[in-house]
Short mmCIF file of C-alpha atoms in Angstrom, two decimals:
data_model
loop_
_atom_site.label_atom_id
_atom_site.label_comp_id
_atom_site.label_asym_id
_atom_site.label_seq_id
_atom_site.Cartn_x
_atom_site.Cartn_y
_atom_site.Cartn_z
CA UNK O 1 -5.92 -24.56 34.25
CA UNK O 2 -5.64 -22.23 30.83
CA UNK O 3 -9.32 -20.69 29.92
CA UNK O 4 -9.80 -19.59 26.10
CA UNK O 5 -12.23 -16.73 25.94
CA UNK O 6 -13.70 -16.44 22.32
CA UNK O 7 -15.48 -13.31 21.84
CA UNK O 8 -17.21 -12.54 18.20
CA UNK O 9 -16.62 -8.89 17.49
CA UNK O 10 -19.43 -6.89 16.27
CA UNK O 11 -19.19 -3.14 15.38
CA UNK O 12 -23.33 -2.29 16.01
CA UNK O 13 -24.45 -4.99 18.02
CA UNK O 14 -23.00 -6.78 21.09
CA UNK O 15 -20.30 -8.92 21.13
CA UNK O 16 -20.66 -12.62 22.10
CA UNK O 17 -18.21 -14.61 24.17
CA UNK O 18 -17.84 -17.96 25.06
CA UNK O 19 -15.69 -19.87 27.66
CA UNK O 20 -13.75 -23.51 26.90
CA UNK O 21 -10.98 -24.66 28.80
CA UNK O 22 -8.23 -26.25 27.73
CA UNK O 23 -9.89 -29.59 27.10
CA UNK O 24 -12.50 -27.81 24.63
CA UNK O 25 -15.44 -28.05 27.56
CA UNK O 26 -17.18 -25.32 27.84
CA UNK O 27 -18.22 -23.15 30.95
CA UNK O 28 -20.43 -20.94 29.77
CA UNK O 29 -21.50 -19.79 25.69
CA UNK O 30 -23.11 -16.75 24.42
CA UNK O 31 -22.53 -13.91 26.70
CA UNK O 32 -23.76 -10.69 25.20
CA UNK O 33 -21.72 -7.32 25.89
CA UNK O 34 -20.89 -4.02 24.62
CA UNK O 35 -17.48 -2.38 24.23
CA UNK O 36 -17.79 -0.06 27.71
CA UNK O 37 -16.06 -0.92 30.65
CA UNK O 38 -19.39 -1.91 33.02
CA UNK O 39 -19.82 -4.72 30.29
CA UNK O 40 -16.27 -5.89 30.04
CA UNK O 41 -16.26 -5.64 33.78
CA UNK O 42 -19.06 -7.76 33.92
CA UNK O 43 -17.34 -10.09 31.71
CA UNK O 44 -14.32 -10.44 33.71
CA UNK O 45 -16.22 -11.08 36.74
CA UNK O 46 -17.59 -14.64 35.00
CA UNK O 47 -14.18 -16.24 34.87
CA UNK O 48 -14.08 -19.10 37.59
CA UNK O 49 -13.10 -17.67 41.27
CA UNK O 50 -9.23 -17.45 41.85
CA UNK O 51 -8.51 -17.82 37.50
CA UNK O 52 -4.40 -16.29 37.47
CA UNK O 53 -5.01 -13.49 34.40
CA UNK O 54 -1.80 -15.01 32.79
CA UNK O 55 -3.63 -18.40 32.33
CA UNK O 56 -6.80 -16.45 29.70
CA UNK O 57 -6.12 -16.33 26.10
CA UNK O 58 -8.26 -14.25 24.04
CA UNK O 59 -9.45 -15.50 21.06
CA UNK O 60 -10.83 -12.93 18.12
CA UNK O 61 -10.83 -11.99 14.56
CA UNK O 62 -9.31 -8.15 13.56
CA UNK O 63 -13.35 -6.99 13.03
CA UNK O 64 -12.51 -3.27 11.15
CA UNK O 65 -10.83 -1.41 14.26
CA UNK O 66 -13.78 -2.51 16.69
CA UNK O 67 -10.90 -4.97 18.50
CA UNK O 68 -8.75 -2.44 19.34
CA UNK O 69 -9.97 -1.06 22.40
CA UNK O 70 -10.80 -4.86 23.64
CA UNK O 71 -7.54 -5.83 23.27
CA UNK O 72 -6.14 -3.17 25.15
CA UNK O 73 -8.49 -4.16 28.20
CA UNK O 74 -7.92 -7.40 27.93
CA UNK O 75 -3.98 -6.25 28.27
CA UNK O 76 -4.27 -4.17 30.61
CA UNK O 77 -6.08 -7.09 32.63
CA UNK O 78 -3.25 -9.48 32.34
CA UNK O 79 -4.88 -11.81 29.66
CA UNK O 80 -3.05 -12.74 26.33
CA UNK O 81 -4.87 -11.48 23.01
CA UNK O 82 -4.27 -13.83 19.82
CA UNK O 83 -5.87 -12.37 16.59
CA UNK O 84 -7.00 -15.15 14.22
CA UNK O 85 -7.52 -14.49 10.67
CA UNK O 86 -11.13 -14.52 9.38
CA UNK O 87 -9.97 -16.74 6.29
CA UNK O 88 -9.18 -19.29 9.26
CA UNK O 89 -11.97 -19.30 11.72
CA UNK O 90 -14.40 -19.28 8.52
CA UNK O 91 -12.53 -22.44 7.17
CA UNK O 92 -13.14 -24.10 10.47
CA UNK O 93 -16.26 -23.13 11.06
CA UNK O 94 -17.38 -24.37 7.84
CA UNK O 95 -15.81 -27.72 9.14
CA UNK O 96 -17.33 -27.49 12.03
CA UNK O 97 -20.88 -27.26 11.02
CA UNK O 98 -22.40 -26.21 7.12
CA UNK O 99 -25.67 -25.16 7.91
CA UNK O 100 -25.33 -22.90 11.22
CA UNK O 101 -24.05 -19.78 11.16
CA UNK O 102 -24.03 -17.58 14.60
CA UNK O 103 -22.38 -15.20 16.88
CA UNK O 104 -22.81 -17.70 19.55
CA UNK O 105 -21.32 -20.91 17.04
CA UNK O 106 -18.77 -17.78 15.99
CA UNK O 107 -17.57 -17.24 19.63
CA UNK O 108 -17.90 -21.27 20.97
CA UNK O 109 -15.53 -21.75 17.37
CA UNK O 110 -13.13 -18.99 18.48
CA UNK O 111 -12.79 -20.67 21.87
CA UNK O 112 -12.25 -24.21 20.59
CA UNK O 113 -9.42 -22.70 18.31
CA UNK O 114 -6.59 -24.06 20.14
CA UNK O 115 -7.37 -27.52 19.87
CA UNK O 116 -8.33 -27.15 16.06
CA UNK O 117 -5.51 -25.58 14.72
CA UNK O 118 -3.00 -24.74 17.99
CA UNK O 119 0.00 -23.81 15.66
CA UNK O 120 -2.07 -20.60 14.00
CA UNK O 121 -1.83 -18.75 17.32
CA UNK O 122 -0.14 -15.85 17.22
CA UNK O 123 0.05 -13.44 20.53
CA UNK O 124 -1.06 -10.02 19.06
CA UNK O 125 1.09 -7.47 21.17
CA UNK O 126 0.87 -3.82 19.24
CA UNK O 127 -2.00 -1.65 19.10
CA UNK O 128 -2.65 -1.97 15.51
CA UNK O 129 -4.68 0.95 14.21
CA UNK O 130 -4.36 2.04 17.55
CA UNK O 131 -0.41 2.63 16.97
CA UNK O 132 -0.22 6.05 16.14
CA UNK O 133 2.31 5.65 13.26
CA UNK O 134 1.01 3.00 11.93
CA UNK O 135 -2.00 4.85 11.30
CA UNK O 136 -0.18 8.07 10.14
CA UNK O 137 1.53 6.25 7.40
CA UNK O 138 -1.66 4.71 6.44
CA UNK O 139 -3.57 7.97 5.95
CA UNK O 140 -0.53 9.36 3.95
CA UNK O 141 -0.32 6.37 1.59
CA UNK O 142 -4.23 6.82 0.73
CA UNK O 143 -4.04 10.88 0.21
CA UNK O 144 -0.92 10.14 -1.98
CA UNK O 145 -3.21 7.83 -4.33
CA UNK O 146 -6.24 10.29 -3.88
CA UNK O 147 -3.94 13.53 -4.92
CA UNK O 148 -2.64 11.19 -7.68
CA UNK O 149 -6.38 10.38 -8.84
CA UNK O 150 -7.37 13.83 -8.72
CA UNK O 151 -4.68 15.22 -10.89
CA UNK O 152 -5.27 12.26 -13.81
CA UNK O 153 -9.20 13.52 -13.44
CA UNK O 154 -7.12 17.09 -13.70
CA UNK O 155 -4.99 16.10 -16.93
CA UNK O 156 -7.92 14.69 -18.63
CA UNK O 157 -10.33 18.03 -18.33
CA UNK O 158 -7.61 19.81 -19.61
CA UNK O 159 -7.61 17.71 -22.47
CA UNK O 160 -11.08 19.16 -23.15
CA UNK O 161 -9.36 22.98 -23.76
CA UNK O 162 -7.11 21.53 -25.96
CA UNK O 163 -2.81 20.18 -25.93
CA UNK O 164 -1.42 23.32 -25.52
CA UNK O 165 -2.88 23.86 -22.00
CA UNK O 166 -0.46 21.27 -20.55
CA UNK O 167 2.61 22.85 -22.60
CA UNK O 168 1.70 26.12 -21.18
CA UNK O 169 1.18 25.00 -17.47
CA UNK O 170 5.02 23.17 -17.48
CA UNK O 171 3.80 19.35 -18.10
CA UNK O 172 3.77 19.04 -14.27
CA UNK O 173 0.50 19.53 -12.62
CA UNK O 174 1.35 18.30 -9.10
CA UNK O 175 3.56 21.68 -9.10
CA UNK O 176 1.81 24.40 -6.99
CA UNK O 177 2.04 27.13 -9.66
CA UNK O 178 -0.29 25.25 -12.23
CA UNK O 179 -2.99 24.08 -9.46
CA UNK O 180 -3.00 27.87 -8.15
CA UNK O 181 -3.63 29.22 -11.71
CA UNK O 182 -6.23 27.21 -12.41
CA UNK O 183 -7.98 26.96 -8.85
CA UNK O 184 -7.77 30.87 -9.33
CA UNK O 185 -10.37 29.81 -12.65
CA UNK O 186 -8.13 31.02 -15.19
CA UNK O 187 -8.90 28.28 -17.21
CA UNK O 188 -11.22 29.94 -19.00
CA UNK O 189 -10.09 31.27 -22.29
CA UNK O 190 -11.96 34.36 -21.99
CA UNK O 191 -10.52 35.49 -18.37
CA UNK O 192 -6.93 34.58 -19.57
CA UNK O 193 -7.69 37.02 -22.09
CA UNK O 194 -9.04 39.78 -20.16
CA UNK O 195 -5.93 39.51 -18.03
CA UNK O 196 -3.36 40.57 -20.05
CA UNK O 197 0.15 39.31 -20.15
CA UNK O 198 0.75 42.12 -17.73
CA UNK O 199 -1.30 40.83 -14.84
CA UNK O 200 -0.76 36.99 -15.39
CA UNK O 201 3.34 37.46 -15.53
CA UNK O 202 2.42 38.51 -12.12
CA UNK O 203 0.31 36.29 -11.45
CA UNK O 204 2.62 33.43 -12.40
CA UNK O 205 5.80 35.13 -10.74
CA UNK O 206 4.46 35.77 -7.56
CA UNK O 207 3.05 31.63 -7.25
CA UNK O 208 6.20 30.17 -8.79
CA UNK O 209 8.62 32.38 -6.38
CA UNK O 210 10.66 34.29 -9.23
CA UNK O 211 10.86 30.51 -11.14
CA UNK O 212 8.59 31.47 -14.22
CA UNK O 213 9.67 34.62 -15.72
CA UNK O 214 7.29 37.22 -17.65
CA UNK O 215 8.04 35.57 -20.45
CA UNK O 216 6.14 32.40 -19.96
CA UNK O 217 3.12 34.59 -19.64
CA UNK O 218 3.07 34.52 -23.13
CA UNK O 219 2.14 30.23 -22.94
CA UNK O 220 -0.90 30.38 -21.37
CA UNK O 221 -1.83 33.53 -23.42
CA UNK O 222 -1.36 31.32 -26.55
CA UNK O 223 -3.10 28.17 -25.44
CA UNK O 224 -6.18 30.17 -24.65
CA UNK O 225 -5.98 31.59 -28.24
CA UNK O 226 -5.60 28.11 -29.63
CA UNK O 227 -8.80 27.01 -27.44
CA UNK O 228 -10.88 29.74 -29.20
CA UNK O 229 -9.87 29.38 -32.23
CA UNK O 230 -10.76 25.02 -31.86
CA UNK O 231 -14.19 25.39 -30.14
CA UNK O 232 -15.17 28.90 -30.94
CA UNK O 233 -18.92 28.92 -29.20
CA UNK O 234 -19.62 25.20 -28.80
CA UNK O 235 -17.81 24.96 -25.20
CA UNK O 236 -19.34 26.26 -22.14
CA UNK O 237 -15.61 28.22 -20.83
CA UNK O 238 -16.75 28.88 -17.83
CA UNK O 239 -18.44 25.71 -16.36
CA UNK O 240 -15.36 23.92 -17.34
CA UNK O 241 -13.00 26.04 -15.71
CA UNK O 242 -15.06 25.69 -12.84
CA UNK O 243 -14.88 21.87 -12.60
CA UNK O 244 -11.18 22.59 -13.20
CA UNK O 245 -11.05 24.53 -10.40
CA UNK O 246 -12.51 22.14 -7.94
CA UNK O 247 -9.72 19.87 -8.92
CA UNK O 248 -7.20 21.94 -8.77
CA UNK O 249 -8.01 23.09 -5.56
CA UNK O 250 -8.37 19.56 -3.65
CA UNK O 251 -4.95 18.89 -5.40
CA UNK O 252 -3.56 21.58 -3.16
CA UNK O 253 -5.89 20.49 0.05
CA UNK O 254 -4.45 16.91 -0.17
CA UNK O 255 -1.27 18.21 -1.10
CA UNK O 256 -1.10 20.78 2.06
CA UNK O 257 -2.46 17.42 3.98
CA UNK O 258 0.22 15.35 3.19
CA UNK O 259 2.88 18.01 4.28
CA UNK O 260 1.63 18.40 7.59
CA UNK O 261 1.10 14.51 7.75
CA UNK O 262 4.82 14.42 7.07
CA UNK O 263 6.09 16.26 9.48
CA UNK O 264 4.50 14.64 12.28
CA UNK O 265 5.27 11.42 10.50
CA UNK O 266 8.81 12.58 10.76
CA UNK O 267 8.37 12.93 14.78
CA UNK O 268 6.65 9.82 15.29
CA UNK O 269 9.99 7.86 12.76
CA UNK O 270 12.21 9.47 15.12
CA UNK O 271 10.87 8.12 18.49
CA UNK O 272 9.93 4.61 17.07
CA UNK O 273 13.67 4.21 15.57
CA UNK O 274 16.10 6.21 17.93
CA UNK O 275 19.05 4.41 17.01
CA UNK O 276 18.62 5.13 13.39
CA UNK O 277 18.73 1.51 12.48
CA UNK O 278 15.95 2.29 9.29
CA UNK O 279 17.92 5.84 8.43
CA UNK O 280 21.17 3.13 7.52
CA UNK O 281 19.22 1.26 5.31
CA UNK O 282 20.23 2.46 1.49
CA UNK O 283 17.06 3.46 -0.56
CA UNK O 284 15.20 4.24 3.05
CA UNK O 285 14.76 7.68 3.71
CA UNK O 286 12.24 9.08 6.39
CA UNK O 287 9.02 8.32 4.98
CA UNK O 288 9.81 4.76 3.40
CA UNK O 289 11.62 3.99 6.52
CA UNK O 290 8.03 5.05 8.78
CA UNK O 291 6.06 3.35 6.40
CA UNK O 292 7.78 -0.11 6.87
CA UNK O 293 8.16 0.13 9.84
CA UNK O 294 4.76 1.31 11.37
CA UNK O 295 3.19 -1.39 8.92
CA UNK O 296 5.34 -3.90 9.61
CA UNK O 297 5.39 -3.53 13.63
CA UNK O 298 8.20 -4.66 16.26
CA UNK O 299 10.37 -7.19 13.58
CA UNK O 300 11.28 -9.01 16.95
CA UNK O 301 7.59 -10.42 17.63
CA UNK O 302 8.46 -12.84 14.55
CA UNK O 303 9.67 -15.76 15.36
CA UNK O 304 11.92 -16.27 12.28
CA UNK O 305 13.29 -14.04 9.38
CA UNK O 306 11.01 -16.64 7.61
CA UNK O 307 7.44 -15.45 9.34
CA UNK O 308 8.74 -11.65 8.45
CA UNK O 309 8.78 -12.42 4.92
CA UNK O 310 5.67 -14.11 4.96
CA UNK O 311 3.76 -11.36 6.48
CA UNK O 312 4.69 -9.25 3.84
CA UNK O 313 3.12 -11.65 1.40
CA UNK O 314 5.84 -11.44 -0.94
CA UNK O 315 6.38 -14.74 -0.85
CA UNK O 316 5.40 -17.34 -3.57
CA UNK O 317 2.57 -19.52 -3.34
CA UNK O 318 2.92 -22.97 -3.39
CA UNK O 319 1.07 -26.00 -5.03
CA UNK O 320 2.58 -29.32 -4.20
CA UNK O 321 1.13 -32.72 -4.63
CA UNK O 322 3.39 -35.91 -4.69
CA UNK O 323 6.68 -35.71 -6.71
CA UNK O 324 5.21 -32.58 -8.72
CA UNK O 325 5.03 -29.08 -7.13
CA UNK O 326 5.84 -25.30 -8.40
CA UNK O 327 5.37 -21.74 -7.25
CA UNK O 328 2.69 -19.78 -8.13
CA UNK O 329 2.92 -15.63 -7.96
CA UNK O 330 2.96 -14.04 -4.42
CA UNK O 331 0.63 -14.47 -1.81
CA UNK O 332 -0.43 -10.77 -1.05
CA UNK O 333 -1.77 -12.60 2.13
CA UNK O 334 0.04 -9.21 4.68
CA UNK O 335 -0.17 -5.88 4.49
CA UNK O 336 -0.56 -3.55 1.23
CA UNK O 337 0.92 -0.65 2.52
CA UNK O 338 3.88 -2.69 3.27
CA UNK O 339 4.64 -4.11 -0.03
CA UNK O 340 4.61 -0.39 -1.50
CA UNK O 341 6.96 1.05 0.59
CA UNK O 342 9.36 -2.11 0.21
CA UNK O 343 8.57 -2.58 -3.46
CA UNK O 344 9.45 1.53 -4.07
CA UNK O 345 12.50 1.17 -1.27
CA UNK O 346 14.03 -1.43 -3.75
CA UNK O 347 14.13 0.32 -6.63
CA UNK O 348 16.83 2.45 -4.45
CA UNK O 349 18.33 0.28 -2.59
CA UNK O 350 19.19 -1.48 -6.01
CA UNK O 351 21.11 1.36 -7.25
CA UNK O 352 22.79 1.77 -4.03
CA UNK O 353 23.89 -1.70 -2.56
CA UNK O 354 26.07 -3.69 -5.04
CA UNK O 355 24.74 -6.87 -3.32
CA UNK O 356 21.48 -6.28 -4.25
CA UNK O 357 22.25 -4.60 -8.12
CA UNK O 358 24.36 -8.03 -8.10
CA UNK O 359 21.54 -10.25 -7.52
CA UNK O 360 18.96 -7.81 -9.46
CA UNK O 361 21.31 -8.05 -12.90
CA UNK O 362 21.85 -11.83 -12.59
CA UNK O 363 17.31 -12.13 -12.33
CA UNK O 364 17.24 -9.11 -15.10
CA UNK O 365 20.04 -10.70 -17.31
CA UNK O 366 21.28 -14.71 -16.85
CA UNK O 367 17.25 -15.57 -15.52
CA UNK O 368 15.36 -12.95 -17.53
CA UNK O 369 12.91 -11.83 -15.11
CA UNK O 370 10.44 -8.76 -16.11
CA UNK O 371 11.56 -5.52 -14.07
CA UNK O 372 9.02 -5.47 -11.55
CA UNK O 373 9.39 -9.54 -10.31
CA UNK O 374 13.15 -8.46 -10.17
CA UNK O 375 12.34 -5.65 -7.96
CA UNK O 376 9.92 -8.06 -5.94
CA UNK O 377 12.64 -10.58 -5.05
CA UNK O 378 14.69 -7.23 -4.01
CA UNK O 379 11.97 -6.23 -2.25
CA UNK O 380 12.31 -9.61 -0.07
CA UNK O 381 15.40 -9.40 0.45
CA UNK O 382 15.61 -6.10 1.57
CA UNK O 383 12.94 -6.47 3.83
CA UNK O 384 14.66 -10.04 5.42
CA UNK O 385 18.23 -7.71 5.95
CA UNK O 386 16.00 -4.72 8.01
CA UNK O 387 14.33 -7.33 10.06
CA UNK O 388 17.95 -9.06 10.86
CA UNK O 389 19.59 -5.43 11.42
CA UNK O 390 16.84 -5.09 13.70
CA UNK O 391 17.01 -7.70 15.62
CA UNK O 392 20.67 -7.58 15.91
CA UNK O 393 20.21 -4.07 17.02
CA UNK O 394 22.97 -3.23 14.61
CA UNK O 395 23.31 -0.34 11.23
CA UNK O 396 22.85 -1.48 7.88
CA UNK O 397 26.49 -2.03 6.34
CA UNK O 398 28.07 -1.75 2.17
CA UNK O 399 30.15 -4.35 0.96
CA UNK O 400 31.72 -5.17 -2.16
CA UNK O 401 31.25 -8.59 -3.51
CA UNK O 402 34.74 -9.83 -2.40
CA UNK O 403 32.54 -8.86 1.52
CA UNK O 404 34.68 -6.04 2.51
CA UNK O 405 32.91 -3.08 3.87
CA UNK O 406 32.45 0.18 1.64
CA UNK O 407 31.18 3.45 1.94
CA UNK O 408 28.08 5.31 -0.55
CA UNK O 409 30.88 6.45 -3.47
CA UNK O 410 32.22 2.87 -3.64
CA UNK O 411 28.68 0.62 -3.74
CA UNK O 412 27.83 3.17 -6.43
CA UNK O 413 31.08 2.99 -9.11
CA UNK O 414 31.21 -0.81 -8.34
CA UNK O 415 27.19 -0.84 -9.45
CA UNK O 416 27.85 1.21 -12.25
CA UNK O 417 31.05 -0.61 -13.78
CA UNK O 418 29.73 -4.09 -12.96
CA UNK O 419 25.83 -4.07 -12.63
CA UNK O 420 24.35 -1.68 -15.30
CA UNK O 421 21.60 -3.52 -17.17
CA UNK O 422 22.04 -2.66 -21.11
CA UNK O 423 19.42 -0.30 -22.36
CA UNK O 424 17.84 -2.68 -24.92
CA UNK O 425 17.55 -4.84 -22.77
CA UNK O 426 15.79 -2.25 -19.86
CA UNK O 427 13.41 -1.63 -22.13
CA UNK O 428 12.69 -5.00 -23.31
CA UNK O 429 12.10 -6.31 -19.49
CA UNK O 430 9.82 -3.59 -18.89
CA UNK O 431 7.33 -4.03 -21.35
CA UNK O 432 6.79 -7.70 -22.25
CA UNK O 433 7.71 -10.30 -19.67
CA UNK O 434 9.75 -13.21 -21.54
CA UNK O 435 7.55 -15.91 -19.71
CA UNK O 436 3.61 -14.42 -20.43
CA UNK O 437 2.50 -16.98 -22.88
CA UNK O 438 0.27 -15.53 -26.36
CA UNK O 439 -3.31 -15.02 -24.95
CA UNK O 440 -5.72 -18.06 -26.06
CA UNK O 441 -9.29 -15.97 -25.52
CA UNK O 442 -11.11 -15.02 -27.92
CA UNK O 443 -11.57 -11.34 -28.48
CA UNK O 444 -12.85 -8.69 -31.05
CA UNK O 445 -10.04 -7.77 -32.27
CA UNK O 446 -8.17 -11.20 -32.92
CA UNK O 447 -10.70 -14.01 -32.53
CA UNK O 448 -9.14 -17.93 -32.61
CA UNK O 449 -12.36 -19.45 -32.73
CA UNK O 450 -12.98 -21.13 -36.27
CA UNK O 451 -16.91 -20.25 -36.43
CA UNK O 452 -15.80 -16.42 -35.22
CA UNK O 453 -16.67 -14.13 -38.39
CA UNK O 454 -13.32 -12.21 -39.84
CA UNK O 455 -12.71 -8.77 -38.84
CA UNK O 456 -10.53 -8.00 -41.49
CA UNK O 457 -9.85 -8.80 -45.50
CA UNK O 458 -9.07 -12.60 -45.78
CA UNK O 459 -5.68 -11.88 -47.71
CA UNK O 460 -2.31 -9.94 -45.90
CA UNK O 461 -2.29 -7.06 -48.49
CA UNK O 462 -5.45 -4.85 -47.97
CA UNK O 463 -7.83 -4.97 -51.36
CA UNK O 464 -8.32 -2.24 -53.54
CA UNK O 465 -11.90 -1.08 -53.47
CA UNK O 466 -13.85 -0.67 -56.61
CA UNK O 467 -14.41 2.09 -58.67
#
């Protein structure tokens, strides 16, 4: 006889289980326990005398990484471990009763799952923040966007000093040169002054590694004039080079982080993909490549190409009723870290497959898609060809659109005599998307409402005002 264990995860307080077999009927509800092996133990020892281990499912929701280590018990135990989606159990448990809401109604739900909704079931196998690269890639993704917020809070203090400052430092402040001259606090005017072109040719030569010469000493010498010369005593120099400085120099922690991150990333690529299947893929180099894969998992636990793309969530949402029906935008319902890496590993693979630059033309061109849908269908595609190279155990292969296999040289001369999108009309996909209809809303600037007072002169040439 199968059991179904539902347990409702807590991260403070005890978890609560409940037992149901598979007719719904339940042995026992509400068993309190803690995540430590006495407890789970103790658990264990509950199940009916003589239960096989391959005959318990356990039910629970992904509660933050607190069902990690439970899973991996449960494993170890013999059990299966199915992960339901809070979305779900909270639809059903608002069918199943609207005024209670309770660990021990939480768990009993859990354990009635299978006969509610037996098709949402979905054996959880992998570790999940437990997987070491799946977590690595994570962690990379979010100091990339923190180094990236850091240097916009970076590019807008310098704004304070005045537009020659970013001439001066090269335009490029994720460069190590610029973040060690101002960490160093030479943003103020007044210490860029006292230290002479002489010293901050140096300076500058030393950091850069022979790349900026003594003359662009002269840059920084001139934008610290021009600050002088625009505030003269109303600015506080050195306060704000000291803010500068903090910036500057978590830029270059994050950035230091994300180097060593890399290289063990790197590592933990090669071991997860021996056979280089990933590597093949054009547009995929070793950090895309780790990112899809550690947030995308073993492609073979999917039952279908189909469930692959859907856990991606870039898929279309439907809304069908009757004869009518039509496809909303995408879902989003997977992972986020996913979509970035595929949505970024498209805009390569693009310019590198001609199958793909075929089908991303005819949605640019003949359907008149914006640039970044285009790249989202790409994206889907791509990511439907690495699960099906994956599961073939086979390389990622070039052809030409007659199907014959080419090599790099080939996809990219075909791409480029057939595929290239004309530059007026680059531009125009980029910006305005042909299908966004003229917003209805009212707003201060262009207000539709008839009682809405004017903001502007009531003819189309502006009046002349009186003497």
């Amino acid at each position: 006889m199968r059991l179904r264990l539902g347990i409702d995860i807590a991260c403070r307080a005890a978890h609560q289980a409940s037992l149901a077999d598979e007719r719904g009927e339940f042995a026992w509800s509400g068993h309190r326990f803690r995540t430590t092996a006495t407890d789970l133990e103790r658990l264990w020892a509950l199940l009916p005398a003589g239960t096989d281990p391959a005959m318990v499912t356990v039910i629970m929701e992904p509660t933050r990484n607190a069902w990690v280590p439970l899973a991996a018990w449960f494993r170890r135990r013999g059990a299966a471990v199915v992960m339901v989606p809070p979305e779900r159990s909270a639809d059903l448990r608002a069918y199943y009763s609207k005024h209670t809401k309770s660990d021990r109604l939480d768990s009993r739900i859990l354990a009635r799952l299978p006969l509610l909704h037996p098709e949402g079931l979905h054996t959880e196998e992998g570790l999940g923040p437990g997987d070491p690269l799946r977590r690595a890639v994570k962690l990379r993704s979010t100091l990339v966007r923190r180094r990236t917020a850091t240097l916009a809070r970076l590019d807008a203090l310098l704004e304070i000093l005045g537009p020659e400052w970013h001439a001066a430092l090269g335009g490029d402040l994720a460069n190590k040169t610029p973040l060690k001259f101002l960490a160093a606090g030479y943003a103020c005017p007044h210490t860029v002054q006292r230290l002479g072109r002489a010293r901050l040719a140096r300076f500058l030569h030393r950091h850069s590694r022979g790349t900026w010469t003594e003359a662009k000493a002269e840059e920084p010498l001139a934008a610290a004039a021009a600050t002088l010369q625009l505030w003269e005593t109303d600015l506080e120099y050195p306060d704000l080079a000291d803010d500068i400085a903090i910036e500057a120099r978590l830029a270059l922690a994050i950035t230091q982080e994300v180097k060593e991150l890399d290289e063990r990333i790197a590592v933990l690529f090669a071991r997860a993909d021996p056979d280089g299947i990933l590597r093949s893929v054009p547009g995929i180099g070793p950090i895309l490549g780790a990112q899809i894969l550690g947030r995308l998992g073993d492609p073979n636990r999917f039952t279908s190409l189909a469930g692959v793309r859907a856990f991606s969530g870039l898929v279309p949402r439907l809304d069908s009723s009757g004869v009518n029906g039509h496809h909303n935008g995408l879902t989003k319902a997977g992972d986020a870290c996913l979509r970035e890496a595929l949505f970024m590993a498209a805009e390569h693979a693009r310019r590198a497959d001609p199958s793909l630059a075929a089908k991303y033309h005819r949605l640019m061109v003949t359907e008149g898609k914006h640039h970044n849908s285009a790249l989202c269908h790409i994206a889907t595609t791509l990511l439907t060809r690495i699960a099906a190279c994956w599961r073939r155990g086979e390389h990622y292969t070039l052809h030409d659109p007659d199907g014959r296999p080419i090599d790099a040289p080939q996809a990219r001369t075909i791409i480029a005599e057939r595929y290239t999108i004309p530059a007026d009309l680059r531009a125009a996909r980029r910006t305005t998307h042909p299908h966004h209809s003229k917003s209805s809303g009212t707003g201060r600037r262009r207000k539709e409402s008839q009682r809405a007072p004017s903001t502007g002169p009531s003819t189309a040439h502006a009046t002349t005002p009186p003497a």
